[in-house]
PDB file of C-alpha atoms in Angstrom:
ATOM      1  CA  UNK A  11      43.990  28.859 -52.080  1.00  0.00           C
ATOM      2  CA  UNK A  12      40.169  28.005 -51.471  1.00  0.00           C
ATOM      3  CA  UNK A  13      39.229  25.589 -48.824  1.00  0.00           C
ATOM      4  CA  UNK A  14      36.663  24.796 -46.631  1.00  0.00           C
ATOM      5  CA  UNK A  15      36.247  23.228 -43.610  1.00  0.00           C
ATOM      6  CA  UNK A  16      33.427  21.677 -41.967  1.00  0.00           C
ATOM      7  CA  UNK A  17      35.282  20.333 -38.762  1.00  0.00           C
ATOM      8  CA  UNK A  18      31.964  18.542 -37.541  1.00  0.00           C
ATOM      9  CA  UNK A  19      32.303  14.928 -38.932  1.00  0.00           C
ATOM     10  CA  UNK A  20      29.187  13.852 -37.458  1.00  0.00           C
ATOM     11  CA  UNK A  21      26.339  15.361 -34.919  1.00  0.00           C
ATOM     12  CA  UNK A  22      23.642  13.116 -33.673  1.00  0.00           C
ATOM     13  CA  UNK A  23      20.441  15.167 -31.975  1.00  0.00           C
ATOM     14  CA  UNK A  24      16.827  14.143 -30.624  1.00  0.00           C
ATOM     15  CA  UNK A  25      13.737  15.282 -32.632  1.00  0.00           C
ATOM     16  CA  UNK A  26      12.805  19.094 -31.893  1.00  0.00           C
ATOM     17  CA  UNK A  27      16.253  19.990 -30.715  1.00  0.00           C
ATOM     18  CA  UNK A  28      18.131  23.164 -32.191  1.00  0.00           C
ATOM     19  CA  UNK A  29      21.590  22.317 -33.879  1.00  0.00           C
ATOM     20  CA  UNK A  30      23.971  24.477 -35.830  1.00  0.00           C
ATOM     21  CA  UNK A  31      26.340  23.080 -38.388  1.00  0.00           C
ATOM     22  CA  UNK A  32      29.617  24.846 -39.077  1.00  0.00           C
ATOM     23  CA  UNK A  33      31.218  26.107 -41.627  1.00  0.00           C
ATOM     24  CA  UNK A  34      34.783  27.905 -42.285  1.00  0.00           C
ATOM     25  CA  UNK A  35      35.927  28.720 -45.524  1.00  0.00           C
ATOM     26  CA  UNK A  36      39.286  30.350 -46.819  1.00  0.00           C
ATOM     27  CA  UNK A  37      39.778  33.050 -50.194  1.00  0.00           C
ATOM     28  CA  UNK A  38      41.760  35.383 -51.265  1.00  0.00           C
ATOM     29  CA  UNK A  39      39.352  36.827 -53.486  1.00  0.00           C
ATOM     30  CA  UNK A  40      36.962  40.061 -52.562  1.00  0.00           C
ATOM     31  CA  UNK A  41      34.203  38.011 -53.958  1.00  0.00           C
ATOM     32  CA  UNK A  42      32.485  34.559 -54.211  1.00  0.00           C
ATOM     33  CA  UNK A  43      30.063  32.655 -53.007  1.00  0.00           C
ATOM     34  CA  UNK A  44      28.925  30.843 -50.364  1.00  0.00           C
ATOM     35  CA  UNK A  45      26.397  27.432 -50.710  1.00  0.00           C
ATOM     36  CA  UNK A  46      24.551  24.964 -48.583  1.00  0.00           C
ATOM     37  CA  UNK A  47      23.705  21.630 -50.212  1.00  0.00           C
ATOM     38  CA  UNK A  48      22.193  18.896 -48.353  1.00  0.00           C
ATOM     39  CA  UNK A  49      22.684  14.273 -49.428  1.00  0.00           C
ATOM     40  CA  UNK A  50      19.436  12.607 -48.127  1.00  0.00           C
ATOM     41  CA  UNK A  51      19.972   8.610 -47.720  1.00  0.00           C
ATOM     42  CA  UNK A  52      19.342   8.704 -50.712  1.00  0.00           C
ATOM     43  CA  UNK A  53      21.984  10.263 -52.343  1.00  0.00           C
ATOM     44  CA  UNK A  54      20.762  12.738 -54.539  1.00  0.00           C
ATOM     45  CA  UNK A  55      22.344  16.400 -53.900  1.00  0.00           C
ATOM     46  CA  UNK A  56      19.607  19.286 -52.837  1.00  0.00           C
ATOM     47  CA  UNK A  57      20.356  22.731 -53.651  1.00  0.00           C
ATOM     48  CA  UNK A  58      19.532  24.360 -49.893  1.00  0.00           C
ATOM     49  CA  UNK A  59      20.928  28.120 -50.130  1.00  0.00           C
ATOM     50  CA  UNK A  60      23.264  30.201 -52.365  1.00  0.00           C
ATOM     51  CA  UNK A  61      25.180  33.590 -50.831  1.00  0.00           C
ATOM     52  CA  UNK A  62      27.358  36.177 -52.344  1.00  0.00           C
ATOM     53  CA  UNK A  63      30.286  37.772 -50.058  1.00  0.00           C
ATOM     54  CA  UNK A  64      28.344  41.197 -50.506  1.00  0.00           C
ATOM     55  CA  UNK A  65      25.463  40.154 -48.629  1.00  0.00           C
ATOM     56  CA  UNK A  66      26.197  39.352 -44.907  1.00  0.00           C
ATOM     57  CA  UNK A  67      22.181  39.799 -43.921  1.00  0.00           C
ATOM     58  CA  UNK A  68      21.287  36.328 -42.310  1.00  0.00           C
ATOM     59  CA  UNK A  69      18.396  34.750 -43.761  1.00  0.00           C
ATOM     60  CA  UNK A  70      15.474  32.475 -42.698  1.00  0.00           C
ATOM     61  CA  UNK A  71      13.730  30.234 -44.371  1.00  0.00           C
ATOM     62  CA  UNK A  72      11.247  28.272 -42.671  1.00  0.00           C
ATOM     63  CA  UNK A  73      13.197  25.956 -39.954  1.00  0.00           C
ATOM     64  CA  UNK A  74      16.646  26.932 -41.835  1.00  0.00           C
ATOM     65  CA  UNK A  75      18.707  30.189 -40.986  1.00  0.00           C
ATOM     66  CA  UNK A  76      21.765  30.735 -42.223  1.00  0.00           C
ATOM     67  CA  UNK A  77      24.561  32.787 -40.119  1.00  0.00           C
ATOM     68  CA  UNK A  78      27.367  34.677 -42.234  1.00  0.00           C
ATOM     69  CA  UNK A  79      30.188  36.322 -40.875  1.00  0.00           C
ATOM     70  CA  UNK A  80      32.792  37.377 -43.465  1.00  0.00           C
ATOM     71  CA  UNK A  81      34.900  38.661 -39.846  1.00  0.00           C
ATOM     72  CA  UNK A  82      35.443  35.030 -39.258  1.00  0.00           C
ATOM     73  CA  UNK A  83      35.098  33.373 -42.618  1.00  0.00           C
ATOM     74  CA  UNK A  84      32.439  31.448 -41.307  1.00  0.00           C
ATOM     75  CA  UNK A  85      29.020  30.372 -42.844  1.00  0.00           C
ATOM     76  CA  UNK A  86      27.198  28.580 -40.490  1.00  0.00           C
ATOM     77  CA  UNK A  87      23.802  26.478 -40.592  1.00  0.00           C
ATOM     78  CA  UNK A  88      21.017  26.488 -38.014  1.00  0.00           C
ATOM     79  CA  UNK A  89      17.891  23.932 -38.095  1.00  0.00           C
ATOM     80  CA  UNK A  90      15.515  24.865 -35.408  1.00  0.00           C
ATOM     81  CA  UNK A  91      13.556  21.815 -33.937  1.00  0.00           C
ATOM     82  CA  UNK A  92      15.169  19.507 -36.005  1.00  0.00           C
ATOM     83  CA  UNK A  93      12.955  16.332 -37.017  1.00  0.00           C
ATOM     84  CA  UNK A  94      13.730  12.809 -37.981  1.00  0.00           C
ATOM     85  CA  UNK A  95      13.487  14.048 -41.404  1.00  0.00           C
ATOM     86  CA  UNK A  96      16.865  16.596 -41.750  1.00  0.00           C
ATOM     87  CA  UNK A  97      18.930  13.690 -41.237  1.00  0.00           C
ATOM     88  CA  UNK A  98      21.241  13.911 -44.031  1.00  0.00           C
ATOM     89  CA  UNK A  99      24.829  14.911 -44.879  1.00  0.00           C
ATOM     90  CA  UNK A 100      25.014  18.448 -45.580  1.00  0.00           C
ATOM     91  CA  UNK A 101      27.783  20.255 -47.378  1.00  0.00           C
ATOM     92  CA  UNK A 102      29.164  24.065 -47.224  1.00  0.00           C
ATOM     93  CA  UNK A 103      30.668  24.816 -50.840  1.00  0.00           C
ATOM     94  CA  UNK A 104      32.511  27.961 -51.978  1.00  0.00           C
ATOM     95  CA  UNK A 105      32.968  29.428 -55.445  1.00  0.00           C
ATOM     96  CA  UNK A 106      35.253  32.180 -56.523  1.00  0.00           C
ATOM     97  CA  UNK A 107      34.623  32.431 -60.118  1.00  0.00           C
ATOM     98  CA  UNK A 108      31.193  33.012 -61.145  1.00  0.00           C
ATOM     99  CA  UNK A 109      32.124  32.920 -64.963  1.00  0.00           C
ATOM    100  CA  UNK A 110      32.544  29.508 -64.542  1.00  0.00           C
ATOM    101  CA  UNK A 111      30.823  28.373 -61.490  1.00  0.00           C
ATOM    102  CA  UNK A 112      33.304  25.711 -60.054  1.00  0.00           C
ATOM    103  CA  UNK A 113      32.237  24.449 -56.323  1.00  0.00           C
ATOM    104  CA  UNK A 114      34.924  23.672 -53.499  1.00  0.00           C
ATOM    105  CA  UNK A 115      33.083  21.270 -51.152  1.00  0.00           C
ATOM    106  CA  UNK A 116      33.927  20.751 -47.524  1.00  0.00           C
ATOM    107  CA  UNK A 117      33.994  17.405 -46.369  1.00  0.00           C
ATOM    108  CA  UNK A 118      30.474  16.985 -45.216  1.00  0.00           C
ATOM    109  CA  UNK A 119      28.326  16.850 -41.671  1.00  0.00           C
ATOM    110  CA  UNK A 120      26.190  13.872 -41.361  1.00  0.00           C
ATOM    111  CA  UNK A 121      23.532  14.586 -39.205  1.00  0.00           C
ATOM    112  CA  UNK A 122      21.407  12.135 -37.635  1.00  0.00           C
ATOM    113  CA  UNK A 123      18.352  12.997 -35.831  1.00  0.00           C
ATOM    114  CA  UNK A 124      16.417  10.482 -33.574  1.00  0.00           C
ATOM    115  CA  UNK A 125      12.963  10.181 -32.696  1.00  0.00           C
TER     116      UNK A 125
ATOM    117  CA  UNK B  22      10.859  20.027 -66.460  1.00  0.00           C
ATOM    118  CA  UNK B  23      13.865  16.996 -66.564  1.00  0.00           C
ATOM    119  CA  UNK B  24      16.567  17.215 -63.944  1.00  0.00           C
ATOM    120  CA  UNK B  25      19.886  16.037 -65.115  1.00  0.00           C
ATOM    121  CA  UNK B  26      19.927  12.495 -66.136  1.00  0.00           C
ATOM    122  CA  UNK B  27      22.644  10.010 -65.173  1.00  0.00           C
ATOM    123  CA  UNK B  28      22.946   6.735 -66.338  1.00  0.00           C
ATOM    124  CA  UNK B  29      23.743   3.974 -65.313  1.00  0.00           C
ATOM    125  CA  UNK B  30      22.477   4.541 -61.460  1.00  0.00           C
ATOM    126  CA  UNK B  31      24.923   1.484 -60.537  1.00  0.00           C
ATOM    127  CA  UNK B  32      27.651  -0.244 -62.084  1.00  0.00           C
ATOM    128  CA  UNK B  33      29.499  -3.059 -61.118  1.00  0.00           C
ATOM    129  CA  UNK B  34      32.545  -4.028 -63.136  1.00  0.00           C
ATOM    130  CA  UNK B  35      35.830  -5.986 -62.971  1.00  0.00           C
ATOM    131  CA  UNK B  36      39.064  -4.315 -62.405  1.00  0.00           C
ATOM    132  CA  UNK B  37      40.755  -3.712 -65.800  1.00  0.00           C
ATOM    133  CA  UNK B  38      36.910  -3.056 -67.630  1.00  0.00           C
ATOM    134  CA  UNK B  39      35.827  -0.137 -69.373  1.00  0.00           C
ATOM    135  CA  UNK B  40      33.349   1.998 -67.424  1.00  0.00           C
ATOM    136  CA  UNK B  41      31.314   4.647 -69.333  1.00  0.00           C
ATOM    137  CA  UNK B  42      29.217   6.742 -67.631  1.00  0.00           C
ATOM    138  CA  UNK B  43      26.523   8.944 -69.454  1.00  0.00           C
ATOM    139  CA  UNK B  44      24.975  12.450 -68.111  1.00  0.00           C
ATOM    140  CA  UNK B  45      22.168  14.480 -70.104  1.00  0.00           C
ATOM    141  CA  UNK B  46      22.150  18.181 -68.323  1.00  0.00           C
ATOM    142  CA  UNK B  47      19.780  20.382 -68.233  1.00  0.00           C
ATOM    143  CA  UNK B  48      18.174  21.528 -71.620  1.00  0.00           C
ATOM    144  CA  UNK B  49      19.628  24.962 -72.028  1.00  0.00           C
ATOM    145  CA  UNK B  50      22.546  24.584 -69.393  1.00  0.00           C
ATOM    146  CA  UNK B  51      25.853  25.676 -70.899  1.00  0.00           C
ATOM    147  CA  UNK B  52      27.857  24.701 -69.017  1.00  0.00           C
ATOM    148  CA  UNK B  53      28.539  20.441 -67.113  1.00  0.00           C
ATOM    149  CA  UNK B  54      30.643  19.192 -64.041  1.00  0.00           C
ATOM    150  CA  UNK B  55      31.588  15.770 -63.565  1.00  0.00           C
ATOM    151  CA  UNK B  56      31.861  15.469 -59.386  1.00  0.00           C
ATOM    152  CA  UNK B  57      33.540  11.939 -57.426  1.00  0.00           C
ATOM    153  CA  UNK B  58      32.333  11.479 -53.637  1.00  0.00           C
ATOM    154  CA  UNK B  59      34.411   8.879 -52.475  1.00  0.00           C
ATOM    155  CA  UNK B  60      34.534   8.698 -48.203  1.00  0.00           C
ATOM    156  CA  UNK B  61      38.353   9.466 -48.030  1.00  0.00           C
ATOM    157  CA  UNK B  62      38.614  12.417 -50.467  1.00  0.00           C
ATOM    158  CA  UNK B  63      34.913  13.675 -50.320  1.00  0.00           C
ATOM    159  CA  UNK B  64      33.339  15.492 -53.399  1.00  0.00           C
ATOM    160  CA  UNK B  65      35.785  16.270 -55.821  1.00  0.00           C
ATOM    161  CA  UNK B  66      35.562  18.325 -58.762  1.00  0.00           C
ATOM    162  CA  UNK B  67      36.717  16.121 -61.975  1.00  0.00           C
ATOM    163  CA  UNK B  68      35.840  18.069 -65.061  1.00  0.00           C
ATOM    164  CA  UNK B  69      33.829  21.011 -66.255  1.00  0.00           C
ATOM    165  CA  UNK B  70      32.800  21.669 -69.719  1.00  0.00           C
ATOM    166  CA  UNK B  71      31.438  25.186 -71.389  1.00  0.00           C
ATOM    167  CA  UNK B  72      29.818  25.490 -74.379  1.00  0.00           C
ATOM    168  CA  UNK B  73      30.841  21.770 -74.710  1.00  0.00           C
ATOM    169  CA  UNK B  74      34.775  22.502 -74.078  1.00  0.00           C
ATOM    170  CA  UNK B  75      36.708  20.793 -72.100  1.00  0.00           C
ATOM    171  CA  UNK B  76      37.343  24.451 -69.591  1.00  0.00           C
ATOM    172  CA  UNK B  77      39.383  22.922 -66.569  1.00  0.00           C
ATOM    173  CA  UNK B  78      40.294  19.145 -66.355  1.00  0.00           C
ATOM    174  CA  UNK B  79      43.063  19.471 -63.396  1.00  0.00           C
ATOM    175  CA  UNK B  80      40.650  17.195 -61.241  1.00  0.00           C
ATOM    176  CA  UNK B  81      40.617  14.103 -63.545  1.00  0.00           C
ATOM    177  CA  UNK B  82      42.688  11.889 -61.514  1.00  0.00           C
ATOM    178  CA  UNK B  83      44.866  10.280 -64.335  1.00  0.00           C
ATOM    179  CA  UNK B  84      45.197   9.126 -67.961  1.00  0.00           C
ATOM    180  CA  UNK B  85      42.935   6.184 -67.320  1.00  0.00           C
ATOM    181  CA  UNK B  86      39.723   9.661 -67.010  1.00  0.00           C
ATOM    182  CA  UNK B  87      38.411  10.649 -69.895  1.00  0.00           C
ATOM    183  CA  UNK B  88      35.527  12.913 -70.542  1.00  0.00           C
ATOM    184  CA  UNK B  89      33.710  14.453 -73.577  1.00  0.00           C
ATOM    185  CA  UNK B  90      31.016  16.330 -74.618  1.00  0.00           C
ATOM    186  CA  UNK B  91      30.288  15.764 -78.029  1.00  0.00           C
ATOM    187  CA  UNK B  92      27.038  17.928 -77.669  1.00  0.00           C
ATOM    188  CA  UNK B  93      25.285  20.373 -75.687  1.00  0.00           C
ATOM    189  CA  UNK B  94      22.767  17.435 -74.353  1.00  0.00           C
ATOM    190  CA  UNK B  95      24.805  14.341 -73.768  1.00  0.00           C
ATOM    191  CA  UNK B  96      28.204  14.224 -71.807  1.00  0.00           C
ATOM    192  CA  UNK B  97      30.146  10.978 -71.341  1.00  0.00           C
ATOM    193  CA  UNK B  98      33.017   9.905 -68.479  1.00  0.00           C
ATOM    194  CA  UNK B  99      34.963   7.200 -69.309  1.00  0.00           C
ATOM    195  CA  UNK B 100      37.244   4.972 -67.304  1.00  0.00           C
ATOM    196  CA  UNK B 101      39.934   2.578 -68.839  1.00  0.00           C
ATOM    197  CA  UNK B 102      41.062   0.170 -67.587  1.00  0.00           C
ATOM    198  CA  UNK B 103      39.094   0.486 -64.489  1.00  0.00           C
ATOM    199  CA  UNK B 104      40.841  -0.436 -60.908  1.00  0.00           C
ATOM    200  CA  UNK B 105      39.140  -0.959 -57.488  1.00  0.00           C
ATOM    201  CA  UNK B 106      39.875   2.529 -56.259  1.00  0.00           C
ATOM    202  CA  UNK B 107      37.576   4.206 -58.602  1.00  0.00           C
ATOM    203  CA  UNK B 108      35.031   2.896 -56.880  1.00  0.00           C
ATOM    204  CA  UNK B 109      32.851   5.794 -55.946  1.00  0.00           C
ATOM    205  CA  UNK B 110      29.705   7.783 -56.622  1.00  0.00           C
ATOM    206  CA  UNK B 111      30.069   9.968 -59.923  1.00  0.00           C
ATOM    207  CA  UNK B 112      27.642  12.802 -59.980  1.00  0.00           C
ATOM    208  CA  UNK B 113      26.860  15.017 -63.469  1.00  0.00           C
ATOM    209  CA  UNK B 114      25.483  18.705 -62.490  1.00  0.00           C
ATOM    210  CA  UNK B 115      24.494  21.191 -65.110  1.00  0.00           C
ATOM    211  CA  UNK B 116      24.429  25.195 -64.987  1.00  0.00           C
ATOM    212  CA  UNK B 117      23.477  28.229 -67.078  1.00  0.00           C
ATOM    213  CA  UNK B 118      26.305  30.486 -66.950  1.00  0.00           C
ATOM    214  CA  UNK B 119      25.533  33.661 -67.926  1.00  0.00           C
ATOM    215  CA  UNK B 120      28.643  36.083 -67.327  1.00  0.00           C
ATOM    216  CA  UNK B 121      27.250  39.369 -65.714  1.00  0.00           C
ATOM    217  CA  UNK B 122      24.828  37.609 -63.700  1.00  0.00           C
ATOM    218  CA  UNK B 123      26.731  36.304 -60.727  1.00  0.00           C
ATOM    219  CA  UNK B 124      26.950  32.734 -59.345  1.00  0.00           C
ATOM    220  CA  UNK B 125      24.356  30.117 -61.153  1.00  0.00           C
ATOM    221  CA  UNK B 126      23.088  27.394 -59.434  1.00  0.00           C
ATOM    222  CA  UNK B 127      24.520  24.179 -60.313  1.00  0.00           C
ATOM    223  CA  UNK B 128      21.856  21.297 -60.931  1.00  0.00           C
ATOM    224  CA  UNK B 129      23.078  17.534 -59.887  1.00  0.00           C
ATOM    225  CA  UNK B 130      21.850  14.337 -61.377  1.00  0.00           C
ATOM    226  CA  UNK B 131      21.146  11.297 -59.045  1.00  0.00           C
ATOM    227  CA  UNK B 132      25.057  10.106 -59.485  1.00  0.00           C
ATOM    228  CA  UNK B 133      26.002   6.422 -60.643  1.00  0.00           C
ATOM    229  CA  UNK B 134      27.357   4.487 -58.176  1.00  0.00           C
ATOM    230  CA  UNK B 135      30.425   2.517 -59.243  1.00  0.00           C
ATOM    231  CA  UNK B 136      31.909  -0.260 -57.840  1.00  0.00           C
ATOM    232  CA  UNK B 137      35.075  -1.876 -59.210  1.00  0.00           C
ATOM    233  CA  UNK B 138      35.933  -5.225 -58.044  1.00  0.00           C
TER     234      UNK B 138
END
């Protein structure tokens, strides 16, 4: 069965500090895909990063880098010098079947960071 | 370009009420999820739709769900008789699924917030 498990329930952090949010997911399947979304206070869901089980290269983008490890089924989420801003809830997602493009959603990392 | 639309953005009804919930997707998505986020159970998947079929409803939590898709622009999610623990945020997300091309991103609406009293 798919799962995924964010065990971090909460993190709080001061402005400028580094913090990694985790992620561990669980398939049977050769290939899927992995996703970051992020839930400002505001509630809307924001598309953050998309990657398929083929491509283990980490990528950067801007503050964001994204760690993936197929070895340990993890997927993990680093914002360097975090600001007030990336205070959110951010979820790890995974999706088996690209024909029809069903997310599994962990249960969420709020992260609050203070001035 | 539109996002996906949601409406209402909050609801507020009496236990036993009707509750329907709208959701225009993307123009040119094919295919529409219906998502709960509730603080106990998280985001849940309730319903997806392809084409405007019904593909995989094992997430709508009981008879009382019901969700259609009468056309490829207007999706509805319908609760009756609502009760206090569907009290949640419902979120609408759209996608172009196109089969050879791998995972599509998936396109969420603002949600409605619903609270049953």
């Amino acid at each position: 069965a798919q799962k995924v498990t964010q065990a971090q329930t909460e993190i709080s952090v001061v402005e400028k500090e580094d913090v990694t949010l985790d992620c561990v997911y669980e398939t049977r399947d050769t290939t899927y895909y992995l996703f970051w979304y992020k839930q400002p206070p505001s509630g809307e869901l924001v598309f953050l990063i998309r990657r398929n089980s083929f491509d283990e290269q980490n990528e950067i983008s801007g503050r964001y880098s994204w760690n993936f490890q197929k070895s340990t089924s993890s997927f993990n989420f680093t914002i360097t010098a975090s600001q007030v801003v990336d205070s959110a809830v951010y979820f790890c997602a995974l999706s088996e079947d690209y024909n029809t493009d069903k997310l599994i959603f962990g249960t969420g990392t709020r992260l609050q960071v203070f001035p | 370009d539109a996002g996906v639309i949601q409406s209402p953005r909050h609801e507020v009804t009496e236990m036993g009420q009707e509750v329907t919930l709208r959701c225009k997707p993307i123009s040119g998505h094919n295919s529409l999820f219906w998502y709960r986020q509730t603080m106990m159970r998280g985001l849940e998947l309730l319903i997806y739709f392809n084409n405007n079929v019904p593909i995989d409803d094992s997430g709508m939590p009981e008879d009382r769900f019901s969700a259609k898709m009468p056309n490829a622009s207007f999706s509805t999610l319908k609760i009756q008789p609502s009760e206090p623990r569907d009290s949640a945020v419902y979120f609408c997300a759209s996608s172009l699924i196109v089969a050879t091309s791998g995972y599509n991103e998936q396109f969420f609406g603002p949600g409605t917030r619903l609270t049953v009293l």
